[in-house]
mmCIF file of C-alpha atoms and ligand atoms in Angstrom:
data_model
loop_
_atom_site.group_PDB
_atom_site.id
_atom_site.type_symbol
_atom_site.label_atom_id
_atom_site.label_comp_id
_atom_site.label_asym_id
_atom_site.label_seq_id
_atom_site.Cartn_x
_atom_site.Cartn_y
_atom_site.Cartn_z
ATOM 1 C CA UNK A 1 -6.928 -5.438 21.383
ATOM 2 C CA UNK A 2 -10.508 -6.789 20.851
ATOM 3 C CA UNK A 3 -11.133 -10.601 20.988
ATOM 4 C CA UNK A 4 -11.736 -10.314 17.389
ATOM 5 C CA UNK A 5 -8.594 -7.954 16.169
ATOM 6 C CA UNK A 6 -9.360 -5.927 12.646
ATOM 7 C CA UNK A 7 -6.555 -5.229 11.031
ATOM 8 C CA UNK A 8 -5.806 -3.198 8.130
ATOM 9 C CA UNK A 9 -2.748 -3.884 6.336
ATOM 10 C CA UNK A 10 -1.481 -0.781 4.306
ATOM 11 C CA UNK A 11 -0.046 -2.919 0.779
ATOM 12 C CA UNK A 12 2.119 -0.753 -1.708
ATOM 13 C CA UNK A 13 5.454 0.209 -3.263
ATOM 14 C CA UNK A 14 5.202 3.759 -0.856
ATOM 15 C CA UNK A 15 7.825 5.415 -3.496
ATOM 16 C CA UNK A 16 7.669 7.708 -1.822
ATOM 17 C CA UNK A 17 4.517 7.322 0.945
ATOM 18 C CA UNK A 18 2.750 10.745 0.742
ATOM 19 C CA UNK A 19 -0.368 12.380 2.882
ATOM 20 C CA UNK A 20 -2.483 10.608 0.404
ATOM 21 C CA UNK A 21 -1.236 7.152 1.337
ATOM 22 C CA UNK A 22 -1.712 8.429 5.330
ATOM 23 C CA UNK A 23 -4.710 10.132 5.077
ATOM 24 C CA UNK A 24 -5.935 6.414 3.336
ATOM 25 C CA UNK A 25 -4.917 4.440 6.658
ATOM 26 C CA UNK A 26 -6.174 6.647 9.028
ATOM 27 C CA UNK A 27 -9.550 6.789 6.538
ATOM 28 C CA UNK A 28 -9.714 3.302 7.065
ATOM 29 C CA UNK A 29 -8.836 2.664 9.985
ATOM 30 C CA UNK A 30 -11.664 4.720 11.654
ATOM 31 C CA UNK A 31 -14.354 4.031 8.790
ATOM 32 C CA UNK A 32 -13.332 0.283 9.402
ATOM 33 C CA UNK A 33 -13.140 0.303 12.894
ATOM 34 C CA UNK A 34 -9.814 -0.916 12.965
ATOM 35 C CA UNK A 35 -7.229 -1.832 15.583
ATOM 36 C CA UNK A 36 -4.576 -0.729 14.055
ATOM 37 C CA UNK A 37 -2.994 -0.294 10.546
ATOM 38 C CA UNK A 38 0.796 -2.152 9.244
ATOM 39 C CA UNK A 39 2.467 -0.754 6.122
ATOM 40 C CA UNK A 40 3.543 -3.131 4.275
ATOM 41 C CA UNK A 41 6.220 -1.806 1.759
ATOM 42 C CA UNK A 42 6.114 -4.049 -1.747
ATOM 43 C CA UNK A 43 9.328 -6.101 -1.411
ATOM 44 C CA UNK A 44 10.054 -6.678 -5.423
ATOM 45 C CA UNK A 45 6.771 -6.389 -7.238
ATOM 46 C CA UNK A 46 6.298 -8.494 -9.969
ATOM 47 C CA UNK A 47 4.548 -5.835 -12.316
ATOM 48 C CA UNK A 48 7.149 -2.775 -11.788
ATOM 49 C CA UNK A 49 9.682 -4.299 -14.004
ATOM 50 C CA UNK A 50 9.347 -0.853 -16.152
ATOM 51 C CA UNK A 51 11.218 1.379 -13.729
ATOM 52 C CA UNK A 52 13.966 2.134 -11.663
ATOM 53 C CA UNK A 53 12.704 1.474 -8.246
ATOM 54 C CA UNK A 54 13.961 3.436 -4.657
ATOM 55 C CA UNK A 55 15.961 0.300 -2.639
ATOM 56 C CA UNK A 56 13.025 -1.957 -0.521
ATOM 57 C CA UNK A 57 15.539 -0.267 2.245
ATOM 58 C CA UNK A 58 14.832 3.318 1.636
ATOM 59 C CA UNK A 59 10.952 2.539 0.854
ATOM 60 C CA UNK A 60 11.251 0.950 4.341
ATOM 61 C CA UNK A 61 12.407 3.569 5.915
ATOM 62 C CA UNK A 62 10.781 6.157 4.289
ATOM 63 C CA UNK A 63 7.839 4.540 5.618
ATOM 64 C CA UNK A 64 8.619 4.006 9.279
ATOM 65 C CA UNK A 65 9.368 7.977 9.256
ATOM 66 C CA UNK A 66 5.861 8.723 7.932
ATOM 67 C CA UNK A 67 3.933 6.887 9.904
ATOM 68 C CA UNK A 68 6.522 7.342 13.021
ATOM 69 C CA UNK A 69 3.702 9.613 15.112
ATOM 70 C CA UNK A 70 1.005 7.145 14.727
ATOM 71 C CA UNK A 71 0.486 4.793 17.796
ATOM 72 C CA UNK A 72 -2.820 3.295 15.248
ATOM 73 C CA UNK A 73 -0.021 2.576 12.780
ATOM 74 C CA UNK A 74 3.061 -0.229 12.232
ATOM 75 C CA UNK A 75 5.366 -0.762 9.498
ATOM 76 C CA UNK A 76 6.075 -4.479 8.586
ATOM 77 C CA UNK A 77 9.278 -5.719 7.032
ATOM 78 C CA UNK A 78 7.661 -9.300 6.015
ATOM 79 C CA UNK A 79 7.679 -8.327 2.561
ATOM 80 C CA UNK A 80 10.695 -6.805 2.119
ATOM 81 C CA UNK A 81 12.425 -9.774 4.291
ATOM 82 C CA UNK A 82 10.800 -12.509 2.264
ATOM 83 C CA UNK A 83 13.303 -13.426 -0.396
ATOM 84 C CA UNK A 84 12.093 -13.815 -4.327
ATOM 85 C CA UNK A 85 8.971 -11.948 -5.938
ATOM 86 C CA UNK A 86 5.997 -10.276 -3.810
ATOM 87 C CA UNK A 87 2.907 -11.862 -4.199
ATOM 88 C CA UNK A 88 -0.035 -10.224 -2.144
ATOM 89 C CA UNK A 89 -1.298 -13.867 -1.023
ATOM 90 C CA UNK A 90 1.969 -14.977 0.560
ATOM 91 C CA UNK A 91 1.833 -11.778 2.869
ATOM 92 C CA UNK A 92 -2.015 -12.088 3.739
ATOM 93 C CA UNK A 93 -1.517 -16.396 4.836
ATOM 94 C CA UNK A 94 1.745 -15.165 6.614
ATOM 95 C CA UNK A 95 -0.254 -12.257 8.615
ATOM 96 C CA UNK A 96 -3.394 -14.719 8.878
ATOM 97 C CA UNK A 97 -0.785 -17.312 10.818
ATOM 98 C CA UNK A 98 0.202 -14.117 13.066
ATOM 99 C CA UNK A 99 -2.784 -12.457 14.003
ATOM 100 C CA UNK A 100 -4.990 -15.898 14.378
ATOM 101 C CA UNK A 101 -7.621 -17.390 12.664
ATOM 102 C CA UNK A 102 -10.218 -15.044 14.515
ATOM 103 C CA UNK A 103 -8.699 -11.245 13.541
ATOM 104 C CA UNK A 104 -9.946 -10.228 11.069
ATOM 105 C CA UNK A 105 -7.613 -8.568 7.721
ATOM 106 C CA UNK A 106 -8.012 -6.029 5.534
ATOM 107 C CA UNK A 107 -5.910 -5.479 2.017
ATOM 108 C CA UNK A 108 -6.160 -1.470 1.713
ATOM 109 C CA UNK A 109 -4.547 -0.155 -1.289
ATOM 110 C CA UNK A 110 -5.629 2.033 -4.921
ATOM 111 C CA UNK A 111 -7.955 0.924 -6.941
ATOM 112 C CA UNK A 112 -6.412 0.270 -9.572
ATOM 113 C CA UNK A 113 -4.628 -2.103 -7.825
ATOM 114 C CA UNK A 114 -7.455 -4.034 -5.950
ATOM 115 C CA UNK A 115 -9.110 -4.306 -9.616
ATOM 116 C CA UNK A 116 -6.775 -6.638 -10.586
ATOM 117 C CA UNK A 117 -6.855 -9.083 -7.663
ATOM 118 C CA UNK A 118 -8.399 -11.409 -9.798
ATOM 119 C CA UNK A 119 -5.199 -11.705 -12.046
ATOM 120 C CA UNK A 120 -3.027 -12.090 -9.054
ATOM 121 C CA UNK A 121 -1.690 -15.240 -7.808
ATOM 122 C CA UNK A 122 -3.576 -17.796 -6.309
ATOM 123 C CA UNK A 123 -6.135 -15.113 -6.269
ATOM 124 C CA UNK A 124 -8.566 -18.137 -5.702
ATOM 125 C CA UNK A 125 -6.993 -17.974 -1.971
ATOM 126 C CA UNK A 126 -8.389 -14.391 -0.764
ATOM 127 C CA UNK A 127 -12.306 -15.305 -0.625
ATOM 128 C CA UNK A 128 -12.161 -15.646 3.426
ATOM 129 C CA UNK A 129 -8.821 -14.843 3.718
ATOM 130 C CA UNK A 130 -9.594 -10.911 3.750
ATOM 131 C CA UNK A 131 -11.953 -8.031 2.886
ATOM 132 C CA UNK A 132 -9.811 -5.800 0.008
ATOM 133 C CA UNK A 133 -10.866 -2.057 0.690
ATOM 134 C CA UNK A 134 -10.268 0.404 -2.883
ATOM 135 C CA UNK A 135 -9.129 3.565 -1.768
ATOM 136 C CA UNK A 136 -10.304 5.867 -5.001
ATOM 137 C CA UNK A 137 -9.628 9.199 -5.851
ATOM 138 C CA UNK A 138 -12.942 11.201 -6.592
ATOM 139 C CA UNK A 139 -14.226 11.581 -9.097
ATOM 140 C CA UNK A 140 -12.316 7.812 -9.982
ATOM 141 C CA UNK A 141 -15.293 5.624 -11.773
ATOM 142 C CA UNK A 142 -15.704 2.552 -8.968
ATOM 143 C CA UNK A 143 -16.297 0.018 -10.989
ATOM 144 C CA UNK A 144 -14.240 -2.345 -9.359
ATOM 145 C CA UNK A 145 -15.821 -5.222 -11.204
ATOM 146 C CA UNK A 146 -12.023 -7.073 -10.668
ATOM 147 C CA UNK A 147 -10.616 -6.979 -13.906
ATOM 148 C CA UNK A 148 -9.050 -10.640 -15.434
ATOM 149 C CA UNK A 149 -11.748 -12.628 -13.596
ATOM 150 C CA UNK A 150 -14.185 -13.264 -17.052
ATOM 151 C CA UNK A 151 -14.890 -17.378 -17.042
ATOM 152 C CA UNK A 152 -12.358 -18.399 -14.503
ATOM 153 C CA UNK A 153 -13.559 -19.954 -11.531
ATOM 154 C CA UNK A 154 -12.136 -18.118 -8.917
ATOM 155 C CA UNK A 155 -14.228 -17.101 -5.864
ATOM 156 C CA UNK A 156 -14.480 -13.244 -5.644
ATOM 157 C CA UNK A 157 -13.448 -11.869 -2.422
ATOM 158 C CA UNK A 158 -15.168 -8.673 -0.706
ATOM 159 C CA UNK A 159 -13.851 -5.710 -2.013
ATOM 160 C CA UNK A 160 -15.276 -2.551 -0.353
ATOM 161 C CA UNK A 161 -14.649 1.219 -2.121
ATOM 162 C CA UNK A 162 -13.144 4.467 0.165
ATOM 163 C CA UNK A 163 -12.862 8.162 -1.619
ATOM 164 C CA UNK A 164 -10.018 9.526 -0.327
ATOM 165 C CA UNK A 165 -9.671 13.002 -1.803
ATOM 166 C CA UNK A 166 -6.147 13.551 -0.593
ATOM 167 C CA UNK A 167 -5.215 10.772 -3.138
ATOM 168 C CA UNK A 168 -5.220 13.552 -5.564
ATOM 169 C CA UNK A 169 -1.397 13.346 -4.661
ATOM 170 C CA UNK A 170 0.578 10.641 -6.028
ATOM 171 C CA UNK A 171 3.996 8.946 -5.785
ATOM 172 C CA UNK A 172 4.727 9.398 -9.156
ATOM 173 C CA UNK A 173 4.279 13.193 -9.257
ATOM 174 C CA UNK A 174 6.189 13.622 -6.535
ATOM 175 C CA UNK A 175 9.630 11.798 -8.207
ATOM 176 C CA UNK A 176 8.510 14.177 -11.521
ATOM 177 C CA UNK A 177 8.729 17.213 -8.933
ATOM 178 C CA UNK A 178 12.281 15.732 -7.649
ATOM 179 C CA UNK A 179 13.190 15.786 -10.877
ATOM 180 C CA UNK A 180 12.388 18.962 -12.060
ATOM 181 C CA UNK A 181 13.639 20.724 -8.880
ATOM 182 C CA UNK A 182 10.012 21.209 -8.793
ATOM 183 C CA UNK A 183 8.700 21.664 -4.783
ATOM 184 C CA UNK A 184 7.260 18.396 -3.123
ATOM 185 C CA UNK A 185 6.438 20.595 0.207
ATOM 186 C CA UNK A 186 3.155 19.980 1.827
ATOM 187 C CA UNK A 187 2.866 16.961 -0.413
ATOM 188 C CA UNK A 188 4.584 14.139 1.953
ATOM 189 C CA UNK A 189 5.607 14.496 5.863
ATOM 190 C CA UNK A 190 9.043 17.130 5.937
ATOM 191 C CA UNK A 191 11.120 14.339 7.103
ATOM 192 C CA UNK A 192 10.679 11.941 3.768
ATOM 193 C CA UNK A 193 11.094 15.129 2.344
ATOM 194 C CA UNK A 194 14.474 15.437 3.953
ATOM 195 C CA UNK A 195 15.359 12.059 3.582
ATOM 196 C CA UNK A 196 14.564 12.209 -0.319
ATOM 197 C CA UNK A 197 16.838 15.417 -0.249
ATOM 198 C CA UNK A 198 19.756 13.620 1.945
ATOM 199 C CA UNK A 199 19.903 10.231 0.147
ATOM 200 C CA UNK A 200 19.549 11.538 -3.765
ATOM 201 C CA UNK A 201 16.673 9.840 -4.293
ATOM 202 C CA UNK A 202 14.517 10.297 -7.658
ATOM 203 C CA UNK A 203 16.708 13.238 -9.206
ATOM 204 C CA UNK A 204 16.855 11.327 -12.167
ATOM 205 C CA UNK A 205 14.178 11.632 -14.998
ATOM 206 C CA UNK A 206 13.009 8.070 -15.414
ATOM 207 C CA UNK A 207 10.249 7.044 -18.040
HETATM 208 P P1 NAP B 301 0.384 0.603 -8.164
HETATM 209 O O1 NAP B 301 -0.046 -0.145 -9.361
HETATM 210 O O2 NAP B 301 1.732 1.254 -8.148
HETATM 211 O O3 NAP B 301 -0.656 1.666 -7.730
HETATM 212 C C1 NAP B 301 -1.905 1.769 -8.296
HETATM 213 C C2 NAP B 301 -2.520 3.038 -7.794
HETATM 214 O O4 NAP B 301 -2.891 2.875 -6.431
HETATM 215 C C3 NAP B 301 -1.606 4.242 -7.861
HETATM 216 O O5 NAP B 301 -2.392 5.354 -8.156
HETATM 217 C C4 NAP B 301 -1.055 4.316 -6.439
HETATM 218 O O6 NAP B 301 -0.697 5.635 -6.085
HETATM 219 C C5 NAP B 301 -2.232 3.853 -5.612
HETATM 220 N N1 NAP B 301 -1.845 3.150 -4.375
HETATM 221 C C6 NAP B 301 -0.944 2.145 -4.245
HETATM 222 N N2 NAP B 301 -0.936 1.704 -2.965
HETATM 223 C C7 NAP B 301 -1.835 2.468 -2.299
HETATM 224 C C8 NAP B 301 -2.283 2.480 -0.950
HETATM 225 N N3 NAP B 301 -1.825 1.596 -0.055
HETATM 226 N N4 NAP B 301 -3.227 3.379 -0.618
HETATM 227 C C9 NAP B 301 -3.717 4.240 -1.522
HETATM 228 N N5 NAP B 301 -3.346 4.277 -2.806
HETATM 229 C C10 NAP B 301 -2.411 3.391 -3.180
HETATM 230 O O7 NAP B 301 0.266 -0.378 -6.946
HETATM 231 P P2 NAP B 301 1.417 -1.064 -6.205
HETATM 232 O O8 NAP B 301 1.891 -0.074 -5.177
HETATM 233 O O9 NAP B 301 2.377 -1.689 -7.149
HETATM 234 O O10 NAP B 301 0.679 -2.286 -5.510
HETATM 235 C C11 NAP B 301 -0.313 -2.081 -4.556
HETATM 236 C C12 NAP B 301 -0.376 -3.349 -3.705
HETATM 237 O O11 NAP B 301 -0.873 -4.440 -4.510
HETATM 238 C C13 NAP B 301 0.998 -3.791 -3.188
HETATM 239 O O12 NAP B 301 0.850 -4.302 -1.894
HETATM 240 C C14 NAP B 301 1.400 -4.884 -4.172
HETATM 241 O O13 NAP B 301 2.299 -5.849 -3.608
HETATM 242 C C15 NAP B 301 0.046 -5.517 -4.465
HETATM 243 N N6 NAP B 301 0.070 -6.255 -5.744
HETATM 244 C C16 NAP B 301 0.118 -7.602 -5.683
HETATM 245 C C17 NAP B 301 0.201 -8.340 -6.845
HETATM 246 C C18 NAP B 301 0.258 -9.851 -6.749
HETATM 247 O O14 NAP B 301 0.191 -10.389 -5.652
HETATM 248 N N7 NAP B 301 0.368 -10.531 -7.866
HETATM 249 C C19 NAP B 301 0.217 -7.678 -8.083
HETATM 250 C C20 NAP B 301 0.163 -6.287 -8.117
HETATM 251 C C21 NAP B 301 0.090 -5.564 -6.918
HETATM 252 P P3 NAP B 301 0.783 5.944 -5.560
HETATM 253 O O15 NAP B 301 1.695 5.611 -6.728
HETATM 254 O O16 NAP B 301 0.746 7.381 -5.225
HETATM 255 O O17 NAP B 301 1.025 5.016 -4.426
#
């Protein structure tokens, strides 16, 4: 690894991960030039209170099978390890004491996600901490103006935009599909495909 390290850390609830999510790491980690990229499976989000989520466990593993082939790509258990809610900030200072104060991170996830960093906790905390790259799907309007930050005070951190046209596909299609004995082939690596299949997941409808 270079004396500077850039790493790219992969945040999201991967229910399931999918090509898109893949295709987005590997995206960014040559458009980037990064070192390497670590999933980082969502522990318990704060904002999915609305729906049955998979177990952190499955998610988890699910994961480590997708991104098994990649030597450019890791799958971290900090989140899912760290008890109580997952807040974005506590993973990035966590990761900042890991890789040293000279590597440095990058928060890739949607954009609909990175708008909203400015509503997030101690949001204040990511200027310097880390460059947030907004994977979009195209035709997606990238205005990532960072929703939530009107008249507060909070230093806005880089945020850098990525079209990834395989993000046409999307975790919550797929668990529709599951549902409605509907295929899911060619949509996520065969193995999470099998391990959906072998472990039940997502055959229930769920609003
Ligand atoms: P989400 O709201 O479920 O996802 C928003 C959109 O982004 C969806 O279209 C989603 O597609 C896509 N997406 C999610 N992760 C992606 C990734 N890594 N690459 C490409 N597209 C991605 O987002 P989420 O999964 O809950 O959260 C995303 C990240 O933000 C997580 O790491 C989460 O912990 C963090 N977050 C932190 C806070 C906080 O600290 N307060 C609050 C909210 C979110 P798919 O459904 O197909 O993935």
């Amino acid at each position: 690894m270079r004396k500077t390290p850039r790493i790219g850390i992969m945040g999201g609830t991967f229910d399931p991960v999918h090509y898109g999510h893949l295709v987005t790491a590997e995206e960014a980690l040559v458009q980037f030039n990064l070192d390497k990229v670590v999933f980082v499976p969502t522990g318990r989000p704060v904002r999915k209170t609305h729906r049955h989520l998979s177990s952190a466990e499955d998610r988890y593993l699910m994961t480590v099978i997708a991104t098994a082939s990649n030597p450019d790509f890791e799958v971290s258990r900090i989140e899912i390890d760290r008890p109580g809610d997952t807040y974005t900030v506590d993973t990035m200072l966590a990761l900042r004491d890991l890789y040293g104060p000279r590597a440095e991170l990058f928060f890739i996830s949607g954009a609909d996600a990175v708008r909203e960093i400015l509503t997030w906790k101690n949001a204040d905390r990511f200027a310097g901490l880390c460059t947030f790259i907004a994977a979009t799907r195209p035709g997606y309007d990238a205005d990532l103006g960072t929703d939530g930050g009107a008249g507060r005070l909070v230093p806005v951190p880089a945020v850098e935009s990525m079209e990834v046209p395989a993000l046409a596909i999307s975790s919550s299609d797929i668990r529709d599909r599951v549902a409605a004995h509907r295929p899911i082939r060619y949509l996520l690596p065969e193995a999470v495909a099998a391990y959906i299949e072998k472990n039940g997941l997502y055959r229930e409808t769920v609003a």
